[in-house]
Short mmCIF file of C-alpha atoms in Angstrom, two decimals:
data_model
loop_
_atom_site.label_atom_id
_atom_site.label_comp_id
_atom_site.label_asym_id
_atom_site.label_seq_id
_atom_site.Cartn_x
_atom_site.Cartn_y
_atom_site.Cartn_z
CA MET A 1 8.98 12.68 -70.06
CA TYR A 2 6.70 9.78 -69.00
CA ASN A 3 7.11 7.20 -66.27
CA GLN A 4 6.33 3.51 -66.79
CA ARG A 5 2.70 3.99 -65.80
CA GLY A 6 2.12 6.56 -68.49
CA LYS A 7 2.00 9.61 -66.19
CA TYR A 8 3.77 12.75 -67.29
CA TRP A 9 6.85 13.81 -65.25
CA VAL A 10 9.03 16.92 -65.49
CA ILE A 11 12.73 16.90 -64.69
CA VAL A 12 13.39 19.63 -62.13
CA ASN A 13 16.69 21.01 -61.01
CA ARG A 14 16.74 20.59 -57.21
CA GLN A 15 19.22 23.47 -56.79
CA THR A 16 17.30 26.04 -58.85
CA GLY A 17 13.78 24.67 -58.61
CA LYS A 18 13.40 25.15 -62.40
CA ASN A 19 12.82 22.56 -65.01
CA SER A 20 15.73 21.20 -66.99
CA SER A 21 14.83 23.14 -70.11
CA SER A 22 16.08 26.41 -68.47
CA THR A 23 18.94 28.11 -70.31
CA THR A 24 20.53 29.53 -67.11
CA PRO A 25 23.99 27.94 -66.69
CA ALA A 26 24.74 26.16 -63.39
CA SER A 27 28.00 26.48 -61.51
CA SER A 28 28.04 22.76 -60.90
CA PRO A 29 26.24 19.84 -62.49
CA PRO A 30 22.68 20.02 -61.20
CA LYS A 31 21.12 17.19 -59.32
CA ARG A 32 18.01 16.10 -61.10
CA VAL A 33 15.01 14.44 -59.56
CA ALA A 34 11.80 13.31 -61.19
CA MET A 35 8.71 15.10 -59.92
CA PRO A 36 5.08 14.76 -61.05
CA TYR A 37 3.92 17.33 -63.55
CA THR A 38 1.59 20.01 -62.16
CA ARG A 39 0.47 23.38 -63.44
CA ALA A 40 2.65 25.03 -60.78
CA SER A 41 5.83 23.26 -61.86
CA ALA A 42 5.51 24.05 -65.55
CA LYS A 43 3.16 25.89 -67.85
CA PRO A 44 3.27 24.39 -71.33
CA ASN A 45 2.23 26.51 -74.22
CA ALA A 46 -1.10 25.95 -75.98
CA ALA A 47 0.38 23.92 -78.79
CA SER A 48 1.83 21.34 -76.44
CA ALA A 49 -1.02 21.26 -73.93
CA VAL A 50 -2.82 18.38 -75.61
CA SER A 51 0.27 16.27 -75.96
CA LEU A 52 1.25 16.82 -72.32
CA LYS A 53 -2.11 15.70 -71.03
CA THR A 54 -2.35 12.74 -73.35
CA PRO A 55 -1.57 9.42 -71.58
CA ALA A 56 1.45 7.60 -72.90
CA LYS A 57 -0.62 4.46 -73.45
CA SER A 58 -2.65 6.26 -76.12
CA LEU A 59 0.49 7.23 -77.96
CA LEU A 60 1.86 3.71 -77.70
CA LYS A 61 -1.30 2.44 -79.36
CA GLY A 62 -0.63 4.66 -82.32
CA ASN A 63 -3.62 7.02 -81.95
CA SER A 64 -2.94 10.33 -83.62
CA VAL A 65 -3.62 13.55 -81.72
CA SER A 66 -4.46 16.94 -83.17
CA PRO A 67 -3.98 20.01 -80.93
CA SER A 68 -7.07 21.63 -82.41
CA ARG A 69 -9.35 18.63 -82.90
CA GLY A 70 -8.22 16.12 -80.28
CA PRO A 71 -7.89 12.37 -80.98
CA LEU A 72 -8.49 11.40 -84.60
CA SER A 73 -10.92 8.66 -85.57
CA PRO A 74 -9.57 5.15 -86.31
CA SER A 75 -8.35 4.39 -89.78
CA PRO A 76 -11.26 3.54 -92.13
CA SER A 77 -9.34 0.46 -93.28
CA GLY A 78 -10.15 -1.23 -89.99
CA VAL A 79 -13.89 -0.49 -90.14
CA LYS A 80 -16.24 -3.03 -91.74
CA LYS A 81 -18.13 -1.41 -94.59
CA ARG A 82 -21.89 -1.78 -94.65
CA ARG A 83 -23.21 -3.57 -97.73
CA GLN A 84 -24.87 -1.10 -100.05
CA PRO A 85 -28.39 -2.11 -101.16
CA SER A 86 -28.72 -3.08 -104.80
CA LYS A 87 -30.99 -1.42 -107.33
CA TYR A 88 -32.20 -2.38 -110.78
CA ALA A 89 -29.46 -3.27 -113.26
CA PRO A 90 -30.14 -3.71 -116.98
CA PRO A 91 -29.39 -7.06 -118.67
CA SER A 92 -26.42 -5.48 -120.43
CA LYS A 93 -24.52 -5.27 -117.15
CA TYR A 94 -24.17 -9.06 -117.01
CA ALA A 95 -24.41 -9.81 -120.72
CA HIS A 96 -21.03 -11.57 -120.52
CA LEU A 97 -22.55 -14.26 -118.27
CA LYS A 98 -24.61 -17.13 -119.65
CA PRO A 99 -27.99 -18.18 -118.21
CA LEU A 100 -28.30 -21.63 -116.68
CA THR A 101 -29.76 -24.51 -118.64
CA ASP A 102 -33.08 -25.77 -117.27
CA ILE A 103 -33.01 -29.26 -115.80
CA LEU A 104 -36.40 -30.49 -116.93
CA GLU A 105 -37.80 -33.72 -118.28
CA ALA A 106 -40.97 -35.77 -118.07
CA ASN A 107 -42.12 -37.77 -115.02
CA LEU A 108 -40.41 -35.70 -112.35
CA ILE A 109 -41.63 -35.74 -108.76
CA CYS A 110 -40.80 -32.07 -108.31
CA VAL A 111 -39.12 -29.08 -109.90
CA PHE A 112 -37.43 -26.35 -107.86
CA VAL A 113 -37.94 -22.76 -108.94
CA GLY A 114 -35.24 -20.24 -108.05
CA THR A 115 -35.21 -16.50 -108.68
CA ASN A 116 -32.34 -16.23 -111.18
CA PRO A 117 -28.66 -17.20 -111.39
CA GLY A 118 -26.30 -15.18 -109.25
CA VAL A 119 -22.95 -14.05 -110.64
CA GLN A 120 -21.00 -16.95 -109.12
CA THR A 121 -23.67 -19.47 -110.14
CA ALA A 122 -23.66 -18.20 -113.72
CA THR A 123 -19.87 -18.27 -113.79
CA ALA A 124 -19.81 -21.85 -112.52
CA GLY A 125 -22.64 -22.91 -114.81
CA HIS A 126 -24.38 -24.87 -112.04
CA ALA A 127 -27.33 -24.09 -109.79
CA TYR A 128 -26.88 -22.53 -106.36
CA ALA A 129 -23.09 -22.51 -106.64
CA HIS A 130 -22.37 -19.72 -104.15
CA PRO A 131 -20.86 -21.17 -100.94
CA SER A 132 -23.23 -19.17 -98.73
CA ASN A 133 -26.34 -20.57 -100.41
CA LEU A 134 -28.09 -23.24 -98.32
CA PHE A 135 -29.95 -24.98 -101.15
CA TRP A 136 -27.93 -28.18 -101.32
CA LYS A 137 -27.66 -28.36 -97.54
CA LEU A 138 -31.42 -28.03 -97.07
CA LEU A 139 -32.12 -30.54 -99.82
CA HIS A 140 -30.14 -33.10 -97.88
CA SER A 141 -31.30 -32.26 -94.36
CA SER A 142 -34.95 -32.21 -95.46
CA GLY A 143 -34.75 -35.68 -97.04
CA CYS A 144 -35.06 -34.62 -100.69
CA THR A 145 -31.64 -36.14 -101.37
CA GLY A 146 -29.86 -39.01 -99.66
CA ARG A 147 -26.61 -37.07 -99.42
CA ARG A 148 -25.44 -33.51 -99.86
CA LEU A 149 -24.87 -32.96 -103.55
CA ARG A 150 -22.33 -30.61 -105.08
CA PRO A 151 -23.54 -27.82 -107.38
CA GLU A 152 -21.96 -29.54 -110.39
CA GLU A 153 -24.22 -32.53 -109.75
CA ASP A 154 -27.34 -30.52 -110.54
CA VAL A 155 -27.57 -32.24 -113.94
CA ASP A 156 -27.94 -35.58 -112.14
CA LEU A 157 -31.03 -34.54 -110.17
CA PRO A 158 -33.50 -36.26 -112.58
CA ARG A 159 -31.53 -39.49 -112.74
CA LEU A 160 -30.74 -39.76 -109.03
CA TYR A 161 -33.83 -38.30 -107.40
CA ARG A 162 -36.46 -37.57 -110.08
CA MET A 163 -36.18 -33.84 -109.45
CA GLY A 164 -35.50 -30.85 -111.71
CA ASN A 165 -34.62 -27.17 -111.51
CA THR A 166 -35.43 -23.89 -113.25
CA ASN A 167 -35.67 -20.14 -112.51
CA ILE A 168 -38.37 -17.53 -112.85
CA VAL A 169 -35.89 -15.16 -114.59
CA ASP A 170 -33.17 -16.51 -116.85
CA ARG A 171 -30.68 -13.65 -116.86
CA PRO A 172 -27.94 -13.47 -114.21
CA SER A 173 -27.58 -10.64 -111.71
CA LYS A 174 -25.87 -9.95 -108.40
CA ASP A 175 -29.13 -10.39 -106.49
CA ALA A 176 -32.91 -10.21 -106.93
CA ALA A 177 -32.96 -6.45 -106.31
CA GLU A 178 -31.33 -5.94 -109.72
CA LEU A 179 -34.40 -7.47 -111.40
CA SER A 180 -37.55 -5.52 -112.23
CA LYS A 181 -41.02 -6.44 -111.01
CA ASP A 182 -42.23 -6.62 -114.62
CA GLU A 183 -39.66 -9.20 -115.67
CA MET A 184 -40.44 -11.28 -112.57
CA THR A 185 -44.14 -11.27 -113.49
CA ALA A 186 -43.35 -12.07 -117.12
CA GLY A 187 -41.15 -14.94 -115.96
CA ALA A 188 -44.09 -16.39 -114.03
CA ALA A 189 -46.04 -16.75 -117.28
CA VAL A 190 -43.09 -18.61 -118.82
CA LEU A 191 -43.05 -20.98 -115.83
CA GLU A 192 -46.69 -21.86 -116.48
CA GLU A 193 -45.75 -22.87 -120.02
CA LYS A 194 -42.83 -24.99 -118.84
CA PHE A 195 -44.93 -26.90 -116.32
CA ALA A 196 -47.77 -27.38 -118.79
CA LYS A 197 -45.23 -29.04 -121.09
CA TRP A 198 -43.26 -31.20 -118.61
CA ARG A 199 -46.01 -31.75 -116.02
CA PRO A 200 -44.05 -32.41 -112.81
CA GLU A 201 -46.12 -33.68 -109.89
CA THR A 202 -45.12 -30.75 -107.70
CA VAL A 203 -43.34 -27.43 -107.90
CA CYS A 204 -41.23 -26.12 -105.00
CA ILE A 205 -40.93 -22.32 -104.96
CA VAL A 206 -37.61 -21.36 -103.39
CA GLY A 207 -38.52 -18.04 -101.79
CA LYS A 208 -41.53 -15.86 -101.03
CA GLY A 209 -40.60 -13.23 -103.63
CA ILE A 210 -40.98 -15.78 -106.43
CA TRP A 211 -44.45 -16.77 -105.24
CA GLU A 212 -45.45 -13.09 -105.09
CA ALA A 213 -44.57 -12.73 -108.79
CA ILE A 214 -46.48 -15.92 -109.68
CA TRP A 215 -49.47 -14.65 -107.71
CA ARG A 216 -49.44 -11.32 -109.59
CA ASN A 217 -49.43 -13.21 -112.87
CA LYS A 218 -52.27 -15.52 -111.77
CA LYS A 219 -54.50 -13.04 -109.97
CA GLY A 220 -53.56 -9.73 -111.53
CA LYS A 221 -52.95 -8.19 -108.11
CA ALA A 222 -50.40 -8.14 -105.32
CA LEU A 223 -50.22 -10.93 -102.76
CA LYS A 224 -51.61 -9.75 -99.43
CA ALA A 225 -50.10 -10.85 -96.14
CA ALA A 226 -53.35 -12.58 -95.21
CA ASP A 227 -53.18 -14.71 -98.37
CA PHE A 228 -49.61 -15.86 -97.90
CA LYS A 229 -48.45 -19.04 -96.20
CA TYR A 230 -45.42 -21.28 -96.47
CA GLY A 231 -45.99 -24.90 -97.35
CA TRP A 232 -48.60 -26.51 -99.59
CA GLN A 233 -50.81 -24.10 -101.50
CA ASP A 234 -54.46 -24.57 -102.42
CA GLU A 235 -55.15 -26.69 -105.50
CA CYS A 236 -56.73 -23.73 -107.24
CA ASN A 237 -53.18 -22.31 -107.42
CA ASN A 238 -51.70 -25.32 -109.20
CA MET A 239 -49.26 -24.41 -111.96
CA GLY A 240 -49.18 -25.55 -115.58
CA MET A 241 -52.89 -26.24 -115.88
CA VAL A 242 -54.11 -26.65 -119.45
CA GLU A 243 -57.55 -25.35 -120.31
CA GLY A 244 -59.83 -28.12 -121.57
CA ASP A 245 -57.55 -30.95 -120.38
CA GLU A 246 -59.51 -32.78 -117.67
CA THR A 247 -56.78 -35.39 -117.17
CA TRP A 248 -54.18 -32.90 -115.96
CA LYS A 249 -54.91 -30.85 -112.84
CA GLY A 250 -51.58 -29.06 -112.85
CA SER A 251 -48.58 -29.24 -110.52
CA ARG A 252 -49.22 -28.78 -106.81
CA VAL A 253 -47.24 -25.91 -105.33
CA PHE A 254 -45.13 -25.88 -102.19
CA VAL A 255 -43.65 -22.54 -101.11
CA ALA A 256 -40.37 -22.93 -99.23
CA THR A 257 -38.01 -20.31 -97.86
CA SER A 258 -35.26 -18.65 -99.81
CA THR A 259 -31.91 -20.42 -99.47
CA SER A 260 -29.83 -17.35 -100.31
CA GLY A 261 -27.17 -16.32 -97.83
CA LEU A 262 -28.54 -12.78 -98.08
CA ALA A 263 -31.95 -13.85 -96.76
CA ALA A 264 -31.55 -13.58 -92.99
CA SER A 265 -35.12 -12.80 -91.92
CA MET A 266 -35.64 -16.35 -90.63
CA LYS A 267 -33.53 -18.50 -88.34
CA PRO A 268 -31.89 -21.64 -89.81
CA ALA A 269 -34.09 -23.87 -87.63
CA GLU A 270 -37.22 -22.17 -88.99
CA LYS A 271 -36.09 -22.70 -92.57
CA GLU A 272 -35.28 -26.34 -91.90
CA ALA A 273 -38.71 -26.94 -90.36
CA ILE A 274 -40.46 -25.67 -93.51
CA TRP A 275 -38.19 -27.60 -95.87
CA LYS A 276 -38.59 -30.76 -93.79
CA VAL A 277 -42.30 -30.95 -94.63
CA PHE A 278 -41.58 -30.97 -98.35
CA GLY A 279 -38.56 -33.26 -98.05
CA GLU A 280 -40.50 -35.94 -96.22
CA TRP A 281 -43.22 -35.92 -98.87
CA VAL A 282 -40.64 -36.16 -101.68
CA LYS A 283 -38.84 -39.03 -99.97
CA ASN A 284 -42.06 -40.98 -99.38
CA ARG A 285 -43.30 -40.37 -102.90
CA ARG A 286 -40.02 -41.57 -104.38
CA GLU A 287 -40.22 -44.75 -102.33
CA GLU A 288 -43.80 -45.30 -103.47
CA LEU A 289 -42.82 -45.03 -107.11
CA ALA A 290 -39.90 -47.38 -106.53
CA GLY A 291 -42.27 -49.94 -105.00
CA ASP A 292 -40.52 -49.91 -101.62
CA ILE A 293 -43.70 -49.02 -99.74
CA PRO A 294 -47.40 -49.45 -100.62
CA SER A 295 -48.63 -46.59 -102.80
CA THR A 296 -51.22 -44.21 -101.41
CA SER A 297 -52.96 -41.66 -103.65
CA GLY A 298 -49.54 -40.25 -104.55
CA GLU A 299 -50.93 -36.74 -104.08
CA PRO A 300 -49.60 -34.05 -101.74
CA PRO A 301 -51.56 -33.31 -98.57
CA VAL A 302 -54.67 -31.19 -99.00
CA SER A 303 -54.16 -27.64 -97.72
CA SER A 304 -56.29 -26.63 -94.79
#
């Protein structure tokens, strides 16, 4: 048996010196005294050796013990499973979900470009609807919006703030890894057509991966690390330019960070610092157009 401290004790017959499990009858009721277990006082068989040496506290915690293998590992139900990386999924996998409707019209200050609708966003029918996505939070903290909007208010972006929204790929998926590189590049060509039609002043790319696809479409090659930078891009990379139209120089491009909850390569403060640059420009430009402050050139800063 065990004492209160979890140490094993054996009940020994003081008269015979044997443990209480002996089958030899006693002439009178034996006096029993608790003595610490030692190899000299008792020799348990092999099957019980593990259980005798196992502290009582371990048994009280519910840990199973195997004589041949020792303590068993904890139940898998209590272990947090690692998220399995995604791989390409065909459009048929999410054919039951509808793509989002573009929020585009003329005379917009900026249009945000996301990757594609996630499952929860497509189900809700509104942009950046997943609770872990920081899009609406960053729009507010950066100054793009005067308050934090709800996903269902995405349709009010043009009316309230002269902003719009679209995606480089229309079809929904769990994440960007389920999209192919070819469809991302093809989507970049479609974006050029959209911006040539609606002609927003600026385009905000929500994530480096989107800009990499646009770069492949523009340059016909991969974007090198030396050529990448967050923030305002060179004017030669404007989007929606129309050949032969000298009056339209295209939409200036600002590359911001991804707002997805899965994108954890940058700290929140780093993301906010990048978004703040764009938000301040949007806020000032909106005030200029409203006549609240004297208008400057109305153009984004020139990239260095």
